[in-house]
Short mmCIF file of C-alpha atoms in Angstrom, two decimals:
data_model
loop_
_atom_site.label_atom_id
_atom_site.label_comp_id
_atom_site.label_asym_id
_atom_site.label_seq_id
_atom_site.Cartn_x
_atom_site.Cartn_y
_atom_site.Cartn_z
CA MET A 1 -31.27 23.75 -29.59
CA ALA A 2 -27.79 24.76 -28.45
CA PRO A 3 -27.60 26.05 -24.88
CA PRO A 4 -27.15 29.80 -24.54
CA SER A 5 -23.59 31.08 -24.32
CA ARG A 6 -22.25 32.36 -21.02
CA PHE A 7 -20.98 35.37 -22.93
CA PRO A 8 -23.60 37.97 -23.96
CA GLY A 9 -23.72 38.45 -27.70
CA CYS A 10 -22.04 35.10 -28.38
CA GLU A 11 -23.56 32.20 -30.28
CA ARG A 12 -21.97 28.72 -30.21
CA LYS A 13 -21.93 26.62 -33.35
CA ALA A 14 -21.50 22.86 -33.54
CA GLN A 15 -18.46 23.02 -35.81
CA GLY A 16 -16.58 25.57 -33.70
CA PHE A 17 -16.75 29.30 -33.16
CA ARG A 18 -15.19 32.55 -34.25
CA CYS A 19 -14.76 35.50 -31.89
CA CYS A 20 -15.25 38.81 -33.67
CA SER A 21 -14.61 42.00 -31.76
CA THR A 22 -13.83 45.60 -32.54
CA LEU A 23 -10.60 47.03 -31.24
CA GLY A 24 -10.52 50.79 -31.44
CA ALA A 25 -7.43 52.92 -31.25
CA PRO A 26 -5.65 52.63 -27.87
CA GLY A 27 -7.80 53.80 -25.02
CA ILE A 28 -10.82 54.42 -27.24
CA GLY A 29 -13.71 52.04 -27.28
CA ALA A 30 -11.81 49.26 -25.51
CA LEU A 31 -14.23 46.51 -24.58
CA PRO A 32 -14.27 44.88 -21.13
CA VAL A 33 -13.92 41.15 -20.69
CA PRO A 34 -16.20 39.22 -20.54
CA PRO A 35 -17.36 41.08 -23.64
CA SER A 36 -20.48 43.17 -23.66
CA PRO A 37 -23.28 42.70 -26.23
CA GLY A 38 -21.98 43.64 -29.62
CA GLY A 39 -18.41 42.90 -28.52
CA LEU A 40 -17.29 39.31 -29.11
CA GLU A 41 -19.61 37.24 -31.29
CA LEU A 42 -19.07 33.52 -31.79
CA VAL A 43 -19.71 32.41 -35.36
CA PRO A 44 -18.36 29.51 -37.45
CA ALA A 45 -14.68 30.08 -38.13
CA GLU A 46 -13.17 29.60 -41.54
CA PHE A 47 -9.55 28.50 -41.50
CA PRO A 48 -7.09 27.19 -44.08
CA SER A 49 -6.52 23.45 -44.21
CA ALA A 50 -3.00 23.90 -42.90
CA PRO A 51 -1.35 26.21 -40.37
CA PRO A 52 -0.47 29.62 -41.82
CA ASP A 53 2.81 29.98 -43.64
CA PRO A 54 5.18 32.03 -41.44
CA ALA A 55 6.41 33.82 -44.55
CA GLU A 56 2.91 35.15 -45.13
CA GLU A 57 2.79 36.59 -41.62
CA GLU A 58 6.05 38.51 -41.77
CA GLN A 59 5.63 41.71 -39.76
CA ASP A 60 7.96 44.65 -40.32
CA GLY A 61 10.68 42.27 -41.46
CA ARG A 62 10.01 39.77 -38.68
CA ALA A 63 8.08 36.52 -38.86
CA ALA A 64 5.06 35.99 -36.65
CA ALA A 65 5.19 32.91 -34.44
CA PRO A 66 3.09 30.04 -35.93
CA LEU A 67 0.84 27.85 -33.88
CA ASP A 68 2.83 25.32 -31.85
CA LYS A 69 2.15 21.68 -32.56
CA ASP A 70 0.70 21.09 -29.10
CA ARG A 71 -1.77 23.91 -29.75
CA GLY A 72 -3.06 22.79 -33.11
CA ALA A 73 -2.14 19.23 -34.07
CA SER A 74 -4.78 17.34 -32.08
CA VAL A 75 -7.63 19.79 -32.66
CA PRO A 76 -9.63 19.96 -35.92
CA GLU A 77 -8.83 23.19 -37.78
CA LYS A 78 -12.38 24.54 -37.66
CA SER A 79 -12.67 24.22 -33.89
CA HIS A 80 -10.24 27.05 -33.28
CA PRO A 81 -11.76 30.30 -31.99
CA ARG A 82 -10.61 33.37 -33.85
CA ALA A 83 -10.89 37.07 -33.01
CA SER A 84 -10.79 39.72 -35.72
CA LEU A 85 -9.83 43.09 -34.28
CA PRO A 86 -10.25 45.90 -36.85
CA THR A 87 -8.27 49.09 -36.27
CA ARG A 88 -9.20 52.52 -37.57
CA GLY A 89 -6.13 53.95 -39.28
CA GLY A 90 -2.76 54.88 -37.83
CA GLY A 91 -2.08 51.17 -37.52
CA GLY A 92 1.64 51.22 -38.29
CA LEU A 93 2.70 52.99 -35.12
CA LEU A 94 0.34 50.90 -33.00
CA TYR A 95 1.27 47.62 -34.68
CA ARG A 96 4.99 48.15 -34.03
CA TYR A 97 4.19 48.59 -30.35
CA ILE A 98 2.33 45.27 -30.26
CA ILE A 99 5.10 43.48 -32.18
CA GLY A 100 7.84 44.87 -29.96
CA LYS A 101 11.60 44.82 -30.42
CA LYS A 102 12.55 41.89 -32.66
CA GLY A 103 8.99 40.63 -32.33
CA GLU A 104 9.45 39.82 -28.64
CA THR A 105 6.19 41.35 -27.36
CA LYS A 106 4.07 39.56 -29.93
CA LYS A 107 5.82 36.24 -29.38
CA ARG A 108 5.40 36.51 -25.61
CA LEU A 109 1.68 37.23 -26.01
CA GLU A 110 1.29 34.22 -28.29
CA THR A 111 3.18 31.91 -25.93
CA GLU A 112 1.41 33.02 -22.74
CA THR A 113 -2.11 32.98 -24.25
CA ARG A 114 -1.53 29.95 -26.52
CA THR A 115 -2.67 31.89 -29.56
CA SER A 116 -1.36 33.02 -32.93
CA ILE A 117 -1.58 36.76 -33.64
CA SER A 118 -1.57 38.00 -37.23
CA ILE A 119 -0.86 41.72 -37.71
CA PRO A 120 -1.12 43.62 -41.02
CA LYS A 121 2.15 44.54 -42.69
CA PRO A 122 3.44 48.12 -42.39
CA GLY A 123 1.44 50.49 -44.57
CA VAL A 124 -1.46 48.08 -44.89
CA GLU A 125 -4.77 48.81 -43.18
CA GLY A 126 -6.48 45.71 -41.88
CA GLU A 127 -7.45 43.58 -38.93
CA ILE A 128 -5.37 42.07 -36.17
CA VAL A 129 -6.46 38.42 -36.14
CA ILE A 130 -6.03 36.25 -33.04
CA THR A 131 -6.39 32.47 -33.45
CA GLY A 132 -6.19 29.93 -30.65
CA GLN A 133 -7.41 26.57 -29.39
CA GLN A 134 -9.41 27.96 -26.48
CA ARG A 135 -11.84 30.85 -26.38
CA SER A 136 -10.37 31.97 -23.05
CA GLY A 137 -6.95 32.29 -24.67
CA VAL A 138 -8.30 34.42 -27.52
CA ILE A 139 -10.14 36.70 -25.08
CA SER A 140 -7.04 36.97 -22.90
CA ALA A 141 -4.88 37.96 -25.88
CA ARG A 142 -7.45 40.52 -26.99
CA THR A 143 -7.60 42.05 -23.50
CA ARG A 144 -3.83 42.24 -23.21
CA ILE A 145 -3.59 43.98 -26.58
CA ASP A 146 -6.13 46.52 -25.32
CA VAL A 147 -3.95 47.11 -22.24
CA LEU A 148 -0.83 47.46 -24.41
CA LEU A 149 -2.45 50.03 -26.64
CA ASP A 150 -3.82 51.97 -23.68
CA SER A 151 -0.30 52.06 -22.24
CA PHE A 152 1.04 53.22 -25.61
CA ARG A 153 -1.43 56.11 -25.69
CA LYS A 154 -0.47 57.27 -22.21
CA LYS A 155 3.19 57.48 -23.22
CA GLN A 156 2.56 59.68 -26.26
CA PRO A 157 2.91 63.47 -26.14
CA PHE A 158 -0.42 65.15 -26.68
CA THR A 159 -1.30 66.17 -30.23
CA HIS A 160 -4.41 68.34 -29.65
CA PHE A 161 -6.12 70.25 -26.87
CA LEU A 162 -9.48 71.85 -26.19
CA SER A 163 -9.07 75.60 -25.87
CA PHE A 164 -10.73 78.98 -25.58
CA ALA A 165 -8.86 81.59 -27.64
CA LEU A 166 -7.85 84.74 -25.74
CA ASN A 167 -5.93 86.36 -28.59
CA GLN A 168 -8.35 89.15 -29.41
CA PRO A 169 -6.51 92.38 -30.38
CA ALA A 170 -7.41 94.26 -27.18
CA ILE A 171 -6.13 91.40 -24.99
CA GLN A 172 -2.92 91.11 -27.03
CA GLU A 173 -2.30 94.84 -26.67
CA LYS A 174 -2.69 94.71 -22.90
CA PHE A 175 -0.50 91.63 -22.70
CA LEU A 176 2.29 93.41 -24.57
CA GLN A 177 1.92 96.33 -22.15
CA PHE A 178 2.22 93.86 -19.24
CA LYS A 179 5.36 92.35 -20.77
CA GLU A 180 6.95 95.78 -21.33
CA GLU A 181 6.25 96.93 -17.78
CA VAL A 182 7.49 93.68 -16.22
CA LEU A 183 10.78 93.93 -18.11
CA GLU A 184 11.09 97.60 -17.20
CA LYS A 185 10.44 97.14 -13.49
CA CYS A 186 11.58 93.57 -12.75
CA SER A 187 14.33 92.69 -15.23
CA LYS A 188 16.93 92.67 -12.44
CA ASP A 189 15.04 90.00 -10.54
CA HIS A 190 16.60 86.57 -10.79
CA GLY A 191 15.68 84.71 -13.97
CA VAL A 192 13.35 87.33 -15.45
CA SER A 193 13.86 87.82 -19.21
CA SER A 194 11.86 88.40 -22.37
CA SER A 195 12.19 84.70 -23.33
CA LEU A 196 9.70 83.73 -20.60
CA PHE A 197 6.65 85.36 -22.16
CA GLN A 198 3.87 83.70 -24.12
CA ASN A 199 3.34 84.47 -27.79
CA PRO A 200 0.45 87.00 -27.66
CA ALA A 201 -1.20 85.50 -30.75
CA LYS A 202 -1.54 82.20 -28.88
CA LEU A 203 -2.99 83.40 -25.58
CA HIS A 204 -5.65 80.87 -24.56
CA LEU A 205 -7.29 78.76 -21.89
CA THR A 206 -6.58 75.03 -22.05
CA LEU A 207 -9.39 72.73 -20.91
CA GLY A 208 -7.66 69.41 -21.52
CA THR A 209 -5.19 67.63 -23.80
CA LEU A 210 -5.71 64.73 -26.20
CA VAL A 211 -3.64 62.16 -28.08
CA LEU A 212 -5.31 61.77 -31.50
CA LEU A 213 -3.32 59.43 -33.72
CA ASN A 214 -5.27 59.55 -36.97
CA GLU A 215 -8.02 61.32 -38.86
CA GLN A 216 -10.68 58.95 -37.52
CA GLU A 217 -9.86 59.91 -33.94
CA ILE A 218 -9.87 63.61 -34.82
CA GLN A 219 -13.30 63.16 -36.38
CA LYS A 220 -14.53 61.34 -33.29
CA ALA A 221 -13.41 64.28 -31.14
CA CYS A 222 -15.17 66.74 -33.47
CA ASP A 223 -18.37 64.67 -33.37
CA LEU A 224 -18.23 64.52 -29.58
CA LEU A 225 -17.92 68.31 -29.40
CA GLN A 226 -21.14 68.66 -31.37
CA ARG A 227 -22.95 66.17 -29.13
CA CYS A 228 -21.79 68.15 -26.09
CA LYS A 229 -23.25 71.30 -27.64
CA GLU A 230 -26.63 69.61 -27.98
CA ASP A 231 -26.52 67.80 -24.63
CA PHE A 232 -25.52 70.62 -22.26
CA VAL A 233 -23.48 73.52 -23.68
CA ASP A 234 -26.43 75.28 -25.32
CA GLN A 235 -28.39 75.02 -22.09
CA ILE A 236 -25.56 76.52 -20.01
CA THR A 237 -24.67 79.33 -22.42
CA GLY A 238 -28.17 80.06 -23.70
CA GLY A 239 -26.68 80.06 -27.19
CA GLN A 240 -24.78 83.28 -26.40
CA PRO A 241 -21.06 84.10 -25.96
CA LEU A 242 -19.69 84.14 -22.42
CA THR A 243 -18.24 87.47 -21.30
CA VAL A 244 -15.15 86.90 -19.20
CA GLU A 245 -12.65 89.19 -17.52
CA VAL A 246 -8.91 88.52 -17.57
CA ALA A 247 -7.36 90.23 -14.58
CA GLY A 248 -4.67 89.63 -11.99
CA VAL A 249 -1.74 87.23 -11.96
CA GLU A 250 -0.97 84.13 -9.90
CA TYR A 251 1.76 81.49 -9.78
CA MET A 252 1.62 77.70 -9.91
CA ASN A 253 4.19 76.42 -7.43
CA ASP A 254 4.61 76.93 -3.68
CA ASP A 255 7.45 79.46 -3.59
CA PRO A 256 7.02 82.73 -5.52
CA ALA A 257 10.78 83.23 -5.39
CA MET A 258 11.12 80.04 -7.49
CA THR A 259 8.33 80.50 -10.03
CA ASP A 260 8.04 78.37 -13.17
CA VAL A 261 4.58 79.39 -14.42
CA LEU A 262 2.84 82.73 -14.02
CA TYR A 263 -0.72 82.97 -15.28
CA ALA A 264 -3.52 85.48 -15.67
CA LYS A 265 -6.73 84.75 -13.80
CA VAL A 266 -10.01 84.42 -15.68
CA HIS A 267 -13.58 84.70 -14.37
CA MET A 268 -17.09 85.35 -15.65
CA LYS A 269 -17.94 89.05 -15.62
CA ASP A 270 -21.43 88.33 -14.25
CA GLY A 271 -19.96 86.37 -11.34
CA SER A 272 -21.58 83.09 -12.41
CA ASP A 273 -19.82 79.75 -12.72
CA ARG A 274 -21.04 79.04 -16.25
CA LEU A 275 -17.54 79.02 -17.77
CA GLN A 276 -16.39 76.54 -15.13
CA MET A 277 -19.47 74.38 -15.76
CA VAL A 278 -18.83 74.24 -19.50
CA ALA A 279 -15.15 73.40 -18.95
CA ASP A 280 -15.77 70.70 -16.33
CA GLN A 281 -18.57 68.98 -18.23
CA LEU A 282 -16.64 68.98 -21.51
CA VAL A 283 -13.64 67.38 -19.86
CA GLU A 284 -15.86 64.88 -18.04
CA ARG A 285 -17.47 63.84 -21.32
CA PHE A 286 -14.15 63.53 -23.16
CA VAL A 287 -12.64 61.48 -20.33
CA ALA A 288 -15.65 59.16 -20.37
CA SER A 289 -15.20 58.66 -24.13
CA GLY A 290 -11.57 57.58 -23.69
CA LEU A 291 -10.30 60.51 -25.74
CA MET A 292 -8.81 62.31 -22.74
CA LEU A 293 -7.13 61.26 -19.51
CA LYS A 294 -8.44 62.59 -16.21
CA GLU A 295 -5.89 64.91 -14.58
CA TRP A 296 -7.83 67.01 -12.07
CA ASP A 297 -11.21 67.00 -10.37
CA ARG A 298 -11.90 70.46 -11.82
CA VAL A 299 -10.44 72.39 -14.73
CA LYS A 300 -8.15 75.17 -13.52
CA LEU A 301 -9.12 78.15 -15.64
CA HIS A 302 -6.01 80.20 -16.30
CA ALA A 303 -4.06 81.82 -19.14
CA THR A 304 -0.31 81.28 -19.03
CA VAL A 305 1.63 84.52 -19.57
CA MET A 306 5.13 83.43 -18.44
CA ASN A 307 6.64 79.95 -18.41
CA THR A 308 10.24 78.83 -17.83
CA LEU A 309 9.84 76.10 -20.45
CA PHE A 310 9.93 78.83 -23.07
CA ARG A 311 13.40 79.85 -21.91
CA LYS A 312 14.99 76.45 -22.54
CA ASP A 313 13.69 76.08 -26.07
CA PRO A 314 12.13 78.94 -28.02
CA THR A 315 10.27 76.38 -30.14
CA GLU A 316 8.79 74.69 -27.06
CA GLU A 317 5.01 74.57 -27.24
CA ARG A 318 3.70 77.63 -25.42
CA ASN A 319 0.64 75.82 -24.25
CA ASN A 320 0.50 76.48 -20.50
CA THR A 321 1.42 73.82 -17.97
CA MET A 322 -0.19 70.85 -19.71
CA THR A 323 2.85 69.76 -21.70
CA GLY A 324 3.15 66.15 -20.57
CA LYS A 325 6.55 64.92 -19.44
CA SER A 326 8.29 68.01 -20.82
CA SER A 327 6.87 69.94 -17.85
CA PHE A 328 9.26 68.08 -15.57
CA LYS A 329 12.47 68.59 -17.49
CA GLU A 330 15.17 70.75 -15.94
CA ARG A 331 14.13 74.38 -15.95
CA GLU A 332 15.49 77.63 -14.53
CA SER A 333 12.93 79.23 -12.22
CA PHE A 334 12.54 82.98 -11.83
CA ASN A 335 11.82 85.21 -8.85
CA GLY A 336 8.22 86.32 -9.30
CA GLN A 337 7.74 88.09 -5.98
CA ASN A 338 7.93 91.64 -7.34
CA ILE A 339 5.82 90.79 -10.37
CA LEU A 340 3.11 89.40 -8.12
CA LYS A 341 3.14 92.53 -5.96
CA LEU A 342 3.27 95.08 -8.77
CA PHE A 343 0.81 93.37 -11.13
CA GLU A 344 -1.51 91.66 -8.67
CA ASN A 345 -4.54 93.41 -10.18
CA PHE A 346 -3.31 94.06 -13.72
CA HIS A 347 -6.31 94.21 -16.03
CA PHE A 348 -5.79 92.43 -19.35
CA GLY A 349 -9.32 93.18 -20.51
CA GLU A 350 -12.66 91.56 -21.28
CA VAL A 351 -13.32 89.01 -23.98
CA GLN A 352 -16.34 87.31 -25.53
CA LEU A 353 -15.83 83.54 -25.61
CA ASP A 354 -18.00 82.17 -28.38
CA SER A 355 -16.46 78.76 -29.14
CA VAL A 356 -14.41 75.86 -27.86
CA ARG A 357 -11.73 74.78 -30.31
CA LEU A 358 -10.04 71.48 -30.94
CA SER A 359 -6.58 72.98 -31.39
CA GLN A 360 -3.60 71.29 -32.98
CA ARG A 361 -0.33 71.40 -31.12
CA PHE A 362 2.74 72.89 -32.85
CA SER A 363 0.68 74.69 -35.47
CA SER A 364 -0.48 78.16 -36.51
CA ASP A 365 -3.32 79.51 -38.60
CA ALA A 366 -3.46 82.80 -40.51
CA SER A 367 -4.09 84.76 -37.29
CA GLY A 368 -1.12 83.20 -35.51
CA TYR A 369 -3.36 81.09 -33.25
CA TYR A 370 -3.25 77.31 -33.26
CA ALA A 371 -4.73 75.56 -36.29
CA THR A 372 -8.26 74.37 -35.53
CA SER A 373 -9.32 70.79 -36.30
CA GLY A 374 -12.89 71.41 -35.15
CA GLN A 375 -14.93 73.66 -32.90
CA LEU A 376 -18.08 73.99 -30.87
CA CYS A 377 -19.77 77.34 -31.44
CA PHE A 378 -22.05 78.78 -28.76
CA SER A 379 -24.31 80.67 -31.15
#
């Protein structure tokens, strides 16, 4: 009987082995190395009788590097470990990142890990296949691809966000009153103009942002929302809407004379912390799943009403402060001192929060709010 493998979930065969693992989209379901059970599985590998034809491995107009002679000539073909890494849609964008400019990233990976990496052609769904002489090389290449894809995800602007809608008619009416009074009383203050104000139809609370690159990832986020409902949301809310009060304004930065973001404060009418609990636990669960990056220890519950990003570009996403790198581009601050004094206790109204939405950035539905890809309903 063959001795047990040092790698859980792996089985060695006399004629060689094949490493099969699942590579999710970047940052989602990435497996640690050494692999966990159900990750890499060693099974007999099936290989052609000759090294692959470079022409058959052309990627995006570039040829994949074949196995070097010193990597394959002295070793029987069937002794090469091989890792099949299926991807779940959206492969083209991800594959180009692995290939790199003129194929340099892929070639460097192959050289440094002594492997050959086969990537599906553009427009073709399939598996990334890593072949090498040593199991350690295959595992190393697989791990480095995981790291590359995780880095790719972190560089992408967010596509979706979890939100509570605050665009009920009564809230919109009070917001428009706030805007009118601010412009009437504070328009002479430095930087104050009508271009700073949020679109009333898109007033909301943002819990966290996500980069979802394909329909499979969107579905995974929707499924996770439903599991959260069953696991803790129903218990916190009692299956009933949360009544919150939107009142008072506050600023984000240190100097009110140089304000970039002014927001309305939100709290539970009954004085409990149930809204905060729902927000924090949802974000915690999404971060743990790999669908969201951790930004803060606690969710800051606020509704942006004025933002200097809106001034620079009227089409800029009016989605509070969580706008990725765009938040740090050059912006013209405004003097918010008088606004803070005059509207410190401005009452925007009460609202019943009955769902958490997976909202799509740069979109609108029939009501003017963001298009919804999925939602968690409290009742």
